[in-house]
Every structure is written in C-alpha cells, then in structure tokens.
Coordinates of C-alpha atoms in Angstrom, one line a residue:
M892 CA 125.5 48.4 90.7
D893 CA 126.2 49.7 86.9
A894 CA 125.7 53.4 87.2
G895 CA 123.4 54.3 84.4
Q896 CA 122.4 50.8 83.8
G897 CA 119.0 50.9 82.1
W898 CA 119.1 54.5 81.1
A899 CA 119.1 55.2 77.2
D900 CA 120.7 58.6 77.6
R901 CA 122.5 59.4 80.6
T902 CA 122.1 63.5 80.6
G903 CA 121.4 64.4 84.0
L904 CA 122.1 61.2 85.7
V905 CA 123.2 61.5 89.6
V906 CA 125.2 58.6 91.4
L907 CA 124.0 57.9 94.6
P908 CA 126.8 56.8 97.2
G909 CA 125.1 53.2 97.2
G910 CA 125.7 53.4 93.4
A911 CA 122.0 53.5 92.2
T912 CA 121.0 56.4 89.5
V913 CA 118.5 59.1 89.6
R914 CA 117.8 61.6 86.8
G915 CA 117.2 65.2 87.6
R916 CA 115.5 67.4 84.4
R917 CA 113.6 70.1 83.9
L918 CA 109.9 68.7 82.9
V919 CA 109.9 70.8 79.6
D920 CA 112.9 69.3 78.4
P921 CA 112.9 66.6 76.6
A922 CA 113.8 63.3 77.9
T923 CA 114.1 59.3 77.3
P924 CA 111.3 57.2 79.2
A925 CA 111.7 56.5 83.0
D926 CA 109.9 54.2 84.8
F927 CA 109.1 56.5 88.1
A928 CA 109.1 60.0 88.4
L929 CA 108.9 62.5 91.5
V930 CA 107.3 65.8 90.2
L931 CA 108.2 68.7 92.3
A932 CA 105.9 71.2 90.9
A933 CA 102.9 71.9 88.2
G934 CA 103.8 71.7 84.7
P935 CA 103.2 68.8 81.7
A936 CA 103.2 65.7 83.6
P937 CA 105.2 62.9 82.2
A938 CA 103.9 59.9 80.4
W939 CA 105.3 57.4 82.8
P940 CA 104.1 56.7 86.4
H941 CA 104.6 59.7 88.6
R942 CA 104.1 61.1 92.1
P943 CA 103.5 64.7 92.7
I944 CA 104.7 66.8 95.8
R945 CA 104.1 70.3 96.4
W946 CA 107.3 72.0 96.7
P947 CA 106.6 76.1 96.6
D948 CA 110.5 77.3 97.4
F949 CA 113.9 76.1 97.0
W950 CA 114.2 74.5 100.7
V951 CA 111.5 73.0 102.1
P952 CA 108.3 71.4 100.5
V953 CA 104.6 72.1 102.0
D954 CA 104.6 68.6 103.6
T955 CA 107.8 67.5 104.7
A956 CA 106.7 64.0 105.9
D957 CA 105.3 63.4 102.7
A958 CA 108.5 64.8 100.9
V959 CA 110.6 62.2 102.7
D960 CA 108.1 59.3 102.0
A961 CA 108.5 60.1 98.2
L962 CA 111.7 60.1 98.2
R963 CA 112.0 56.8 100.1
E964 CA 109.8 55.4 97.6
A965 CA 112.1 56.7 95.0
R966 CA 115.5 55.6 96.5
R967 CA 113.8 52.2 96.9
R968 CA 112.5 52.1 93.3
A969 CA 116.0 53.1 92.0
Y970 CA 117.9 50.0 93.9
A971 CA 115.4 47.8 92.6
G972 CA 116.5 48.5 89.2
E973 CA 113.6 51.2 88.0
R974 CA 114.7 54.3 86.1
V975 CA 113.8 56.8 88.5
E976 CA 113.8 60.8 88.0
I977 CA 113.2 64.1 89.9
A978 CA 111.5 66.5 87.6
C979 CA 110.5 70.4 88.2
R980 CA 109.7 73.4 86.2
G981 CA 113.5 74.7 86.8
G982 CA 114.8 78.0 87.9
V983 CA 114.0 77.8 91.8
G984 CA 116.6 75.0 92.7
R985 CA 114.0 72.4 94.1
T986 CA 115.4 69.4 92.1
G987 CA 118.7 69.9 93.6
T988 CA 117.7 70.3 97.0
A989 CA 115.2 66.8 96.5
L990 CA 118.6 65.2 95.1
A991 CA 120.6 66.6 98.4
A992 CA 118.1 65.0 100.6
L993 CA 118.0 61.8 98.9
A994 CA 121.6 61.8 99.1
V995 CA 121.7 62.1 102.7
L996 CA 119.1 59.4 102.6
D997 CA 121.3 57.1 100.9
G998 CA 124.4 57.6 103.5
L999 CA 126.3 60.6 101.9
P1000 CA 127.8 62.8 104.7
P1001 CA 127.1 66.2 105.1
S1002 CA 130.7 67.3 105.3
R1003 CA 131.4 65.8 101.7
R1004 CA 132.4 68.7 99.2
C1005 CA 134.5 69.7 96.7
P1006 CA 136.8 72.5 98.3
G1007 CA 137.7 74.8 95.4
C1008 CA 134.2 74.7 93.7
A1009 CA 131.5 77.4 93.9
P1010 CA 128.3 76.9 94.3
A1011 CA 127.0 79.4 91.2
T1012 CA 123.5 77.9 91.1
I1013 CA 122.8 78.2 94.9
P1014 CA 120.9 81.7 96.1
A1015 CA 123.9 84.1 97.1
R1016 CA 122.2 84.4 100.5
W1017 CA 122.9 80.6 101.0
R1018 CA 126.3 80.5 99.7
P1019 CA 129.3 80.4 102.1
R1020 CA 130.9 83.7 102.9
G1021 CA 134.0 84.0 100.5
S1022 CA 133.1 81.6 97.8
G1023 CA 133.6 82.7 94.3
G1024 CA 133.2 81.5 90.9
G1025 CA 134.6 78.8 88.7
C1026 CA 136.0 75.4 89.8
A1027 CA 138.6 73.3 88.3
G1028 CA 138.2 69.9 90.4
C1029 CA 134.2 69.1 89.3
D1030 CA 133.4 66.1 87.9
D1031 CA 131.9 67.3 84.9
R1032 CA 129.7 64.1 84.3
L1033 CA 127.4 65.4 87.0
P1034 CA 124.9 68.2 85.9
R1035 CA 125.3 72.0 87.5
F1036 CA 122.6 71.4 90.0
A1037 CA 124.1 68.2 91.4
H1038 CA 127.6 69.9 91.6
T1039 CA 126.3 72.7 93.7
R1040 CA 124.4 70.6 95.9
L1041 CA 126.1 67.1 96.2
K1042 CA 130.0 68.2 96.2
H1043 CA 130.2 71.9 96.9
P1044 CA 130.4 74.2 99.8
G1045 CA 127.0 75.5 99.5
G1046 CA 125.9 72.0 99.1
S1047 CA 127.3 71.1 102.5
E1048 CA 125.3 74.0 104.1
L1049 CA 122.3 72.6 102.2
F1050 CA 122.9 69.3 103.7
R1051 CA 123.2 71.0 107.2
R1052 CA 119.7 72.5 106.4
V1053 CA 118.0 69.4 105.1
V1054 CA 119.3 67.6 108.2
R1055 CA 117.9 70.1 110.5
V1056 CA 114.8 71.0 109.0
W1057 CA 114.0 67.8 107.6
R1058 CA 115.3 65.8 110.5
I1059 CA 116.2 62.7 108.3
S1060 CA 119.6 61.0 108.8
P1061 CA 121.3 58.7 106.5
E1062 CA 120.3 55.3 105.6
T1063 CA 122.6 52.0 105.6
D1064 CA 120.1 49.7 103.9
R1065 CA 120.7 50.0 100.2
T1066 CA 117.5 47.9 99.6
G1067 CA 115.6 50.8 100.9
T1068 CA 114.0 48.7 103.5
A1069 CA 115.0 51.1 106.6
M1070 CA 114.7 54.7 107.1
T1071 CA 115.4 56.8 109.9
A1072 CA 113.7 60.1 110.5
G1073 CA 112.9 62.3 113.4
N1074 CA 109.7 61.5 115.0
P1075 CA 108.6 59.3 112.4
S1076 CA 105.1 58.3 112.0
E1077 CA 104.9 54.2 111.8
L1078 CA 101.1 54.8 111.3
L1079 CA 101.3 56.0 107.6
R1080 CA 101.0 53.4 104.9
D1081 CA 104.3 53.2 103.1
H1082 CA 103.7 53.5 99.5
A1083 CA 106.3 51.4 98.2
E1084 CA 104.5 48.4 99.7
P1085 CA 101.5 46.5 98.1
Q1086 CA 98.4 48.3 98.9
R1087 CA 96.1 45.7 99.3
A1088 CA 93.3 45.8 101.9
T1089 CA 94.0 44.4 105.2
Y1090 CA 92.1 41.5 107.2
V1091 CA 90.9 44.1 109.8
E1092 CA 89.2 45.9 106.9
L1093 CA 87.7 42.9 105.7
F1094 CA 86.1 42.3 109.2
F1095 CA 84.9 45.9 109.1
D1096 CA 83.0 45.2 106.0
V1097 CA 81.6 42.2 107.2
I1098 CA 79.3 44.5 109.7
F1099 CA 77.9 45.9 106.6
V1100 CA 76.4 43.1 105.4
F1101 CA 74.2 43.0 108.6
A1102 CA 73.7 46.9 108.3
L1103 CA 72.5 46.4 104.5
T1104 CA 70.4 43.6 105.2
R1105 CA 68.7 45.6 108.0
L1106 CA 68.0 48.4 105.8
S1107 CA 66.3 46.1 103.1
N1108 CA 64.5 44.6 105.6
T1109 CA 63.1 47.4 107.4
L1110 CA 62.3 48.8 103.9
F1111 CA 60.3 45.6 102.9
H1112 CA 58.1 45.9 106.1
N1113 CA 57.4 49.6 105.5
L1114 CA 57.2 49.7 102.0
S1115 CA 56.3 53.6 101.0
W1116 CA 57.7 56.8 100.1
V1117 CA 58.5 57.3 103.8
G1118 CA 60.2 54.1 104.3
V1119 CA 62.1 54.9 101.1
L1120 CA 63.4 58.4 102.4
H1121 CA 63.8 56.7 105.8
T1122 CA 66.1 54.3 104.1
V1123 CA 67.7 57.0 102.2
I1124 CA 69.0 58.9 105.1
L1125 CA 70.1 55.9 107.0
L1126 CA 71.8 54.6 104.2
A1127 CA 73.9 57.7 103.6
A1128 CA 74.9 57.4 107.6
F1129 CA 76.2 54.1 106.9
W1130 CA 77.9 55.1 103.8
W1131 CA 79.9 58.2 105.5
V1132 CA 81.1 55.9 108.4
W1133 CA 82.0 53.4 106.0
V1134 CA 83.7 55.7 103.1
F1135 CA 85.7 58.0 105.8
T1136 CA 87.0 54.9 107.4
A1137 CA 88.0 53.5 104.1
W1138 CA 89.9 56.8 103.4
T1139 CA 91.6 56.8 106.8
T1140 CA 93.0 53.5 106.2
N1141 CA 94.3 54.7 102.6
R1142 CA 96.4 57.0 104.4
L1143 CA 97.1 55.4 107.7
N1144 CA 98.3 51.8 108.1
P1145 CA 95.7 49.3 109.3
A1146 CA 98.4 46.9 110.1
Q1147 CA 99.2 48.8 112.9
P1148 CA 97.4 47.6 116.2
A1149 CA 97.1 51.5 117.2
I1150 CA 94.9 52.0 113.6
Q1151 CA 93.4 48.6 114.7
L1152 CA 92.1 50.1 117.9
V1153 CA 90.2 52.5 116.0
I1154 CA 88.7 50.4 113.4
I1155 CA 87.4 47.8 115.7
P1156 CA 85.5 50.3 117.8
I1157 CA 84.1 51.8 114.6
A1158 CA 82.9 48.3 113.3
L1159 CA 81.2 47.8 116.8
G1160 CA 79.6 51.1 116.7
T1161 CA 78.3 50.3 113.0
L1162 CA 76.9 47.0 114.4
I1163 CA 75.1 49.4 117.3
M1164 CA 73.7 51.4 114.5
A1165 CA 72.5 48.6 112.6
G1166 CA 70.7 47.4 115.6
A1167 CA 68.9 50.3 115.8
V1168 CA 68.0 50.5 112.3
P1169 CA 64.0 49.4 113.0
G1170 CA 63.6 52.1 115.7
A1171 CA 66.2 54.8 114.2
F1172 CA 62.9 57.1 113.6
G1173 CA 61.2 55.9 116.8
K1174 CA 62.2 54.9 120.2
D1175 CA 65.9 54.1 118.9
G1176 CA 66.6 57.3 117.2
L1177 CA 69.3 58.6 119.9
A1178 CA 71.1 55.6 120.0
F1179 CA 71.8 55.7 116.5
A1180 CA 72.5 59.3 116.5
V1181 CA 74.9 59.5 119.6
T1182 CA 76.9 56.1 117.8
Y1183 CA 77.0 57.9 114.6
V1184 CA 78.2 61.1 116.0
V1185 CA 81.0 59.5 118.4
I1186 CA 82.3 57.3 115.1
Q1187 CA 82.5 60.1 113.1
I1188 CA 84.3 63.0 115.9
G1189 CA 86.3 60.3 117.4
R1190 CA 87.6 59.0 114.0
A1191 CA 88.6 62.6 112.9
F1192 CA 89.9 63.3 115.8
F1193 CA 92.1 60.2 116.0
V1194 CA 93.4 61.2 112.4
T1195 CA 94.0 64.8 113.4
V1196 CA 96.4 63.6 116.5
A1197 CA 98.2 61.0 114.3
L1198 CA 99.1 63.4 111.6
R1199 CA 99.8 66.3 114.0
G1200 CA 103.1 68.3 112.6
R1201 CA 102.0 67.7 109.2
E1202 CA 100.2 69.6 106.8
V1203 CA 97.5 67.4 106.2
S1204 CA 96.4 67.4 109.9
I1205 CA 94.9 71.0 109.1
G1206 CA 92.6 69.1 106.5
S1207 CA 91.9 66.5 109.3
L1208 CA 91.0 69.2 112.0
Q1209 CA 88.8 70.9 109.3
Q1210 CA 87.1 67.6 109.0
L1211 CA 86.9 67.2 112.5
I1212 CA 85.2 70.8 112.7
W1213 CA 82.8 69.7 110.0
A1214 CA 81.7 66.4 111.8
C1215 CA 80.8 68.5 114.9
F1216 CA 78.7 70.5 112.9
S1217 CA 76.9 67.4 111.6
G1218 CA 76.8 66.0 114.8
V1219 CA 74.4 68.5 116.2
L1220 CA 72.1 67.8 113.8
W1221 CA 72.1 64.4 114.2
I1222 CA 71.7 65.0 118.3
V1223 CA 69.1 67.5 118.0
G1224 CA 67.2 65.5 115.4
A1225 CA 67.2 62.8 117.9
F1226 CA 65.4 64.9 120.5
T1227 CA 62.7 65.4 117.8
T1228 CA 59.8 63.0 116.3
G1229 CA 58.0 62.3 113.3
P1230 CA 58.6 64.4 110.4
V1231 CA 60.9 67.1 112.2
R1232 CA 63.2 64.4 113.0
V1233 CA 63.2 63.3 109.2
L1234 CA 63.5 66.8 108.1
I1235 CA 66.9 67.5 110.4
W1236 CA 68.2 64.2 110.0
L1237 CA 67.6 65.1 106.2
L1238 CA 69.9 68.0 106.1
A1239 CA 72.5 66.2 108.4
A1240 CA 72.8 63.4 105.9
A1241 CA 72.9 66.2 103.4
L1242 CA 75.7 68.2 105.0
G1243 CA 78.0 65.2 104.7
Y1244 CA 77.8 65.5 101.1
T1245 CA 77.9 69.4 101.2
M1246 CA 81.0 69.5 103.3
T1247 CA 83.1 67.1 100.7
Q1248 CA 81.9 69.3 97.9
L1249 CA 83.1 72.2 99.6
D1250 CA 86.5 70.3 100.2
F1251 CA 85.9 71.0 104.3
R1252 CA 86.3 74.9 103.7
L1253 CA 86.3 76.8 106.8
P1254 CA 86.9 80.6 107.5
R1255 CA 90.5 81.7 108.0
L1256 CA 91.6 78.2 107.0
G1257 CA 90.1 77.7 103.5
P1258 CA 89.6 74.7 101.8
A1259 CA 91.4 71.1 102.7
R1260 CA 93.1 71.0 99.3
I1261 CA 91.8 67.3 98.7
A1262 CA 93.1 67.7 95.5
T1263 CA 96.9 67.6 96.3
Q1264 CA 96.4 64.8 98.5
T1265 CA 98.0 61.5 97.5
V1266 CA 95.7 58.2 97.5
N1267 CA 96.6 54.6 96.9
A1268 CA 94.6 54.2 94.0
E1269 CA 95.0 50.4 94.3
H1270 CA 93.8 50.2 97.8
L1271 CA 91.2 52.6 97.6
A1272 CA 89.8 51.0 94.3
E1273 CA 89.9 47.7 96.0
R1274 CA 87.9 49.1 98.9
Y1275 CA 85.2 50.2 96.5
Q1276 CA 85.2 47.2 95.0
Q1277 CA 84.8 45.0 98.2
F1278 CA 81.9 47.4 99.3
M1279 CA 80.0 46.2 96.4
I1280 CA 80.7 42.8 96.9
V1281 CA 79.3 43.2 100.5
A1282 CA 76.0 44.9 98.9
F1283 CA 76.0 41.9 96.6
G1284 CA 75.8 39.7 99.9
E1285 CA 73.1 41.2 101.2
A1286 CA 71.0 40.7 98.2
I1287 CA 72.1 37.1 98.2
L1288 CA 71.7 36.6 102.3
A1289 CA 68.3 38.7 102.0
S1290 CA 67.0 36.1 99.2
G1291 CA 68.2 33.2 100.8
G1292 CA 66.9 33.8 103.9
Q1293 CA 63.2 34.4 102.4
F1294 CA 63.6 31.0 100.6
A1295 CA 64.5 29.2 103.2
A1296 CA 61.3 30.3 105.3
F1297 CA 59.5 28.6 102.4
G1298 CA 60.9 25.5 101.5
F1299 CA 61.4 23.6 98.3
K1300 CA 58.0 24.7 96.7
P1301 CA 58.3 25.2 92.9
D1302 CA 57.1 28.5 92.4
R1303 CA 59.6 29.9 95.2
V1304 CA 62.4 27.8 93.5
I1305 CA 61.7 29.9 90.4
A1306 CA 61.5 33.0 92.3
L1307 CA 64.8 32.4 93.9
V1308 CA 66.3 31.7 90.7
L1309 CA 65.0 34.9 89.1
A1310 CA 66.1 36.7 92.3
F1311 CA 69.8 35.4 92.3
A1312 CA 69.9 35.9 88.4
I1313 CA 69.3 39.8 89.1
T1314 CA 71.7 40.0 91.5
A1315 CA 74.4 38.2 89.5
L1316 CA 73.6 40.3 86.4
L1317 CA 73.7 43.3 88.4
W1318 CA 77.6 42.0 89.5
R1319 CA 78.5 41.5 85.9
I1320 CA 77.5 45.0 85.1
Y1321 CA 79.8 46.4 87.8
F1322 CA 82.9 44.4 87.2
Y1323 CA 83.0 44.0 83.5
R1324 CA 85.7 46.5 82.9
A1325 CA 84.6 50.0 84.5
G1326 CA 84.7 48.1 87.8
L1327 CA 87.7 46.1 87.1
L1328 CA 89.8 48.7 86.0
L1329 CA 88.9 51.3 88.5
P1330 CA 92.6 51.3 90.0
A1331 CA 93.9 52.3 86.9
V1332 CA 91.5 54.9 86.1
I1333 CA 91.9 56.4 90.1
A1334 CA 95.7 56.3 88.8
A1335 CA 95.2 57.9 85.3
S1336 CA 93.1 60.7 86.3
A1337 CA 94.5 64.1 86.9
T1338 CA 93.6 64.4 90.3
P1339 CA 93.2 61.2 91.9
A1340 CA 92.0 62.6 95.2
V1341 CA 89.0 64.3 93.8
F1342 CA 88.0 61.4 91.1
A1343 CA 88.2 58.9 93.8
R1344 CA 85.9 61.3 95.9
S1345 CA 83.6 61.5 93.0
A1346 CA 83.6 57.5 92.6
S1347 CA 82.8 57.5 95.6
Y1348 CA 79.2 59.1 94.8
A1349 CA 78.4 56.5 91.9
H1350 CA 79.2 53.5 94.4
L1351 CA 76.6 55.0 96.8
L1352 CA 74.2 55.1 94.0
M1353 CA 74.6 51.5 93.2
A1354 CA 74.7 50.4 96.9
G1355 CA 71.5 52.3 97.2
G1356 CA 69.9 50.3 93.8
I1357 CA 71.4 47.0 95.4
V1358 CA 69.7 47.7 98.5
L1359 CA 66.3 48.3 97.0
S1360 CA 66.7 45.6 94.4
S1361 CA 67.0 43.4 97.3
V1362 CA 63.5 44.4 98.5
G1363 CA 62.4 43.7 95.2
D1364 CA 63.9 39.9 95.7
E1365 CA 62.4 39.7 98.7
I1366 CA 59.0 40.4 97.3
I1367 CA 59.8 38.2 94.5
I1368 CA 60.3 35.2 96.2
N1369 CA 57.5 36.1 99.3
H1370 CA 54.5 36.7 96.7
P1371 CA 55.5 35.2 93.5
F1372 CA 51.7 35.0 92.0
A1373 CA 50.4 38.0 94.2
E1374 CA 47.8 40.2 92.9
P1375 CA 49.2 43.1 90.8
N1376 CA 50.7 45.9 92.9
L1377 CA 52.0 49.2 91.5
V1378 CA 54.4 49.6 94.3
W1379 CA 55.9 46.4 93.9
S1380 CA 56.3 46.6 90.1
A1381 CA 58.4 49.9 90.9
V1382 CA 60.4 48.5 93.5
I1383 CA 61.6 45.4 91.6
L1384 CA 62.1 47.5 88.5
C1385 CA 63.8 50.7 90.0
G1386 CA 66.1 49.1 92.0
P1387 CA 68.0 47.9 88.9
A1388 CA 67.3 51.7 87.6
V1389 CA 69.2 53.0 90.0
Y1390 CA 72.0 50.8 90.0
L1391 CA 72.3 51.6 86.5
A1392 CA 72.4 55.2 87.2
G1393 CA 75.4 54.8 89.4
R1394 CA 77.1 52.3 86.9
A1395 CA 76.3 54.9 84.1
R1396 CA 78.2 57.6 86.5
L1397 CA 81.2 55.3 86.7
D1398 CA 81.2 54.7 83.1
Y1399 CA 81.6 58.5 82.4
L1400 CA 84.1 58.9 85.2
S1401 CA 86.4 56.1 83.6
F1402 CA 85.9 56.4 79.9
S1403 CA 84.7 59.8 79.3
R1404 CA 81.5 58.6 78.0
V1405 CA 78.4 56.8 79.1
A1406 CA 77.4 53.3 77.4
W1407 CA 74.2 53.6 75.6
S1408 CA 73.1 50.5 76.7
R1409 CA 72.8 51.7 80.3
V1410 CA 70.7 54.7 79.4
I1411 CA 68.1 53.0 77.5
G1412 CA 68.0 50.1 80.0
L1413 CA 67.4 52.4 82.8
L1414 CA 64.8 54.1 80.8
V1415 CA 63.2 51.2 79.5
L1416 CA 63.1 50.1 83.2
V1417 CA 61.5 53.0 84.7
A1418 CA 59.2 53.4 81.6
L1419 CA 58.2 50.0 82.2
A1420 CA 57.3 49.9 85.9
P1421 CA 53.8 51.2 85.6
V1422 CA 53.0 49.5 82.0
V1423 CA 53.6 45.6 83.7
A1424 CA 52.2 46.4 87.3
F1425 CA 49.1 44.4 86.3
L1426 CA 51.7 41.4 86.1
P1427 CA 52.4 39.2 89.2
P1428 CA 56.1 39.9 90.9
I1429 CA 57.2 36.6 89.3
L1430 CA 56.7 37.7 85.9
I1431 CA 58.0 41.1 86.3
A1432 CA 61.1 39.9 87.9
V1433 CA 61.3 37.9 84.2
V1434 CA 61.1 41.6 82.7
A1435 CA 64.0 42.6 84.8
V1436 CA 66.2 39.5 83.7
V1437 CA 65.7 40.2 80.5
I1438 CA 66.7 43.8 80.2
L1439 CA 69.6 43.2 82.5
T1440 CA 70.8 40.2 80.1
I1441 CA 70.7 42.7 77.1
I1442 CA 72.7 45.1 78.9
A1443 CA 75.4 42.4 80.2
T1444 CA 75.3 41.1 77.0
S1445 CA 75.9 44.5 75.0
D1446 CA 78.8 45.4 77.5
T1447 CA 80.5 42.2 76.3
V1448 CA 79.7 42.6 72.8
S1449 CA 80.8 46.3 72.3
W1450 CA 84.0 45.9 74.4
R1451 CA 85.0 42.7 72.3
F1452 CA 84.8 44.9 68.8
R1453 CA 85.8 48.4 70.5
P1454 CA 87.5 48.1 73.6
S1455 CA 88.7 51.5 75.5
E1456 CA 91.4 52.6 77.6
P1457 CA 91.0 54.4 80.9
T1458 CA 90.3 58.0 79.9
P1459 CA 89.0 59.9 83.0
P1460 CA 87.7 63.4 82.6
P1461 CA 90.4 66.4 82.0
P1462 CA 91.0 68.5 84.9
G1463 CA 88.2 70.8 85.5
G1464 CA 86.0 68.3 84.2
R1465 CA 82.3 67.8 85.1
Y1466 CA 83.5 65.2 87.7
R1467 CA 84.8 68.1 89.9
G1468 CA 81.5 69.0 90.9
L1469 CA 79.5 65.9 91.1

C-alpha cells in the first residue's frame, strides 16, 4: 500500500505497520478534506463524516469499549482506502494515545522503540526514568506526537498501559475483519457493517400490525371521548415497547441468537397485550399491565447485563429503575376500575415521556447523557420508516376487512377507493423528502441521539393520526351514506389533521422550518369538521382526499422549484425539549 495515497497534504500522516495511513491533527488547524474522522474532544466539528469519542484525559476514554470499536472502524476504513484522521483540541495527548492504540490493533509490538529518543511530549510522570531530551535517530517525517507514542521509550510504556488497561491485542488481518479484545461483546452492533434492519426486527413489526388493528377496531366500537382517551393510553404503551426495542437493536446486534431470544419473547408479549386491548380497561387490565411491565423491565435488565463493565451500562441501569417506577403505576392501576384506572394509567403513560425528557435522571447517578451516545442513523431511520409502513398496513387491513364484509356493492367500492386514497396520500406526504431523507438528517444533526429521540415523538403523533384515520376509513365503508354525524365528521377529518401535526414536526426537525401547506391543511381540516358534519361520510371523505391531494401536490411543486438540504436545528435548538 502506498503510504499517503489519496491525501492532498501529508502533514500529520502516520503509517500503520500494515501500510495504511492515518492523519493526526488539532481540530483548530486547517486541513485538507478527509473521508472520516474520530473526534476526541469538543470543538469545531469537521465538515466530513465523523464519530465523536468522549475522551477527557491523556490515557483512557470514558467508554473504552466504544473507543476500541471506533478505532476498529477507523482502521477498517483506512485499509479500505479512505482518508481517515484522528482529531482533538490538542495539548492533552489524546490523539497520540489513540494512534498508539490503533498501532497496537494493527500489530505493532509494544517493545518497538527508538532507543535514543526522549518522549518530550509525554507528561513527565509517564516518562521512563532517565529519559532525556533530544533525539538524533527519529524519522522527522512523523509528527512529534507520533514520535513519542509510536517509537520512543515513553511510547513503549504507553503501549503496555494500552494493552493492560484497554485489554486489546494486535490484529493480523489487514482488512480489519478480525479483532481481539479482552472480554469482547459480540452482542454489540458493528458500526463498520451495513446498518439495515434484520429479519427478526421485521418479524417483530408484524405483531404491531395486529396491535394497531386491535386499537382502531376497539375505538371504532367505542367511538367517544373516553374511547379516544383509552386508545391514546394504550397506543403510548405499545409505542414505548416498540421504540425501546428499536433503540435496543440499534445498540445490540439482533443477528446474535442471544438478542433474538430477547426480541422474540417481546414479540409474544406484544401479541398478548394486543389480545387484551378490548378488555384492557375491564377484566383484562391485569394481563395487559403485567405483560407490559415484564417486557419493559426484562428488556432493560438484559441490556444492563449485556453492557456490564461499560459506561453506557449505567444509563441502561437508570432506564431499568425508571421502568420499575412506571411498572408500579401500571400494576396498581390494573387493580382499580373505572376512571381511577384511566387516571393512573394516564400518569404511567406520561411517565414514559417524562423519563426520556429527564434523560432518565436519578439522584447520585445524574442523567443518562443520551446526547453523548452513538446511534446508527441508517438503522434507526429505517426502523422509524418501517413502523410507519406498519401503521399504513394497519389502515389498509382495516379498510379491506370492512369492504370484504359487504362485497362489491357500488357504494362500498367507491368508499373503499376513497379510504385507500386517504391512506395513499398520507403515505406520500410522509415519504416525500423528510421521511426519505431521515437517515441523512439524523447523521447531520449535532446530537444524533437527542434528535432521534425527538423524531420518535413525531412518528408517534403520525401513528396516532393513522390509527384515527383508519377508524374513519371503517366509518366510510360501513356507513357511506348514513345520516350526518358530527363525531364521524371529526374522526374522518381529524385523523389526517393529527397526522399532519406530526409530519409538520418532522419537517421542522429535518429542515428547521415547516411547510405552510401542512399548517394550512391542518387548520382547514379541523375547521371543516363541524362545517361538513351535515354531509354523509362518503362526501366528507371526498373533502379529505381533496385537501390531502393539494398538500401532496404542493410538496412536489415546492421541492422541484426550491429543494432543501437537511438542516436540523442547531445544538440547544427547540427540538431538545420536545
């Protein structure tokens, strides 16, 4: 391999034992572009793709497992021909330590040294006794920090420290396909591998088609404000099961049998919860609550054990404790009846939102620091997209099921076409641009983990809108020319309105602005609900289709003449608290 190949400027380049080159530099120094960077401290982020590592001092990062995983990714990229750099603020020695660890991973023996050289940039307390200043035998093409870490006596001491504290050993495969680490966790996702959803995750999603169908069907048969409140509470419970599982598989590798043995029971538990939906606020309340609590506590406990010995395990432990707090409310509520159960479960569902907003903060432990966590943007975005497909699938299933009960009568066929058109337009409005660009938006945000958490609430709101819209579809097909009804009018039009509210939220998160078509469309849908209440459901559906068609057309036209790049809100922006 030609050392330095692909670099416009050789300043700061270090050649690994296998021949790959890695650049070390200070973040404040100007530099030619790279393809990938490991950023070891806060500072001006490079314009090219980068991965942050929390590394407060000279020797060891906060999470050594995450750091080793990041170095492995950097090594693989370097041997794949990418221009890789390790960057920091400078003045502490982190960059050199990272390069030393990278060299050890690449097979550099800890005994390698330049006998006459003094480690001038290694703090005095770490220098070998008797080492002096100056060296006549160094390769001056290497930067100073590379001398002290890769060749000098202090560097040898650093290697021994790295091997002992980090528990890593040299790799011999220059492609980076193998890595040896003390107590390695094969359960973790490999950031260097494709981050697509796995088949077990898709199998898990199938359960939610049934769960959402049960929710919409139950609401259809109990169409009242109380029924809506019940649906909101139960939908929140299903959502917390799904989203926490999605984040678990974003961190842990679902291709591993051990992870699958967690996901499959969660899927079974979700199926049991779905079966209990019609009687959740009656005789089946205890079954629903116990199953939900077992899922949440069991998942959090497994993740805590799987990540033991890592800093991030503390955050998982905090989630476990919060899950126990929430579980108490669910179980207590199951032993009550009527409005008391509704109130307690509403508090329990709200606690799910509160604990994420508080970052799972606990006395003495503080927050879980989700903003510092690494997320796989491609995988998490795909999981959100797949959940939306699940929700759309539920709407199609509800419409098809109702239509099948009546056969090919002309009015039912027209009603089916209108119901399908509403669902198809909602699908188009989601996936056109913001939904499609979601992976790039998450990756481009200043704090991807916080952004992804905020985006989850937008998707929850859209899922709620789809469930309500599917109830409207059932009304349209069951009673196409029935007597006017204000409640039916509100359901048919407000389902898409709730959906547009979530979609507008996603717009803001993606582009730091909201398309006016969504705001105007939302207001028009809500305002027209009482106005068109004198019309039969099939004509109200025509109104919904016309409004959604205008919004979808406006999206296409505005994007064609004024395309936008993903521009998430800046750090500290409003999405942090929403």
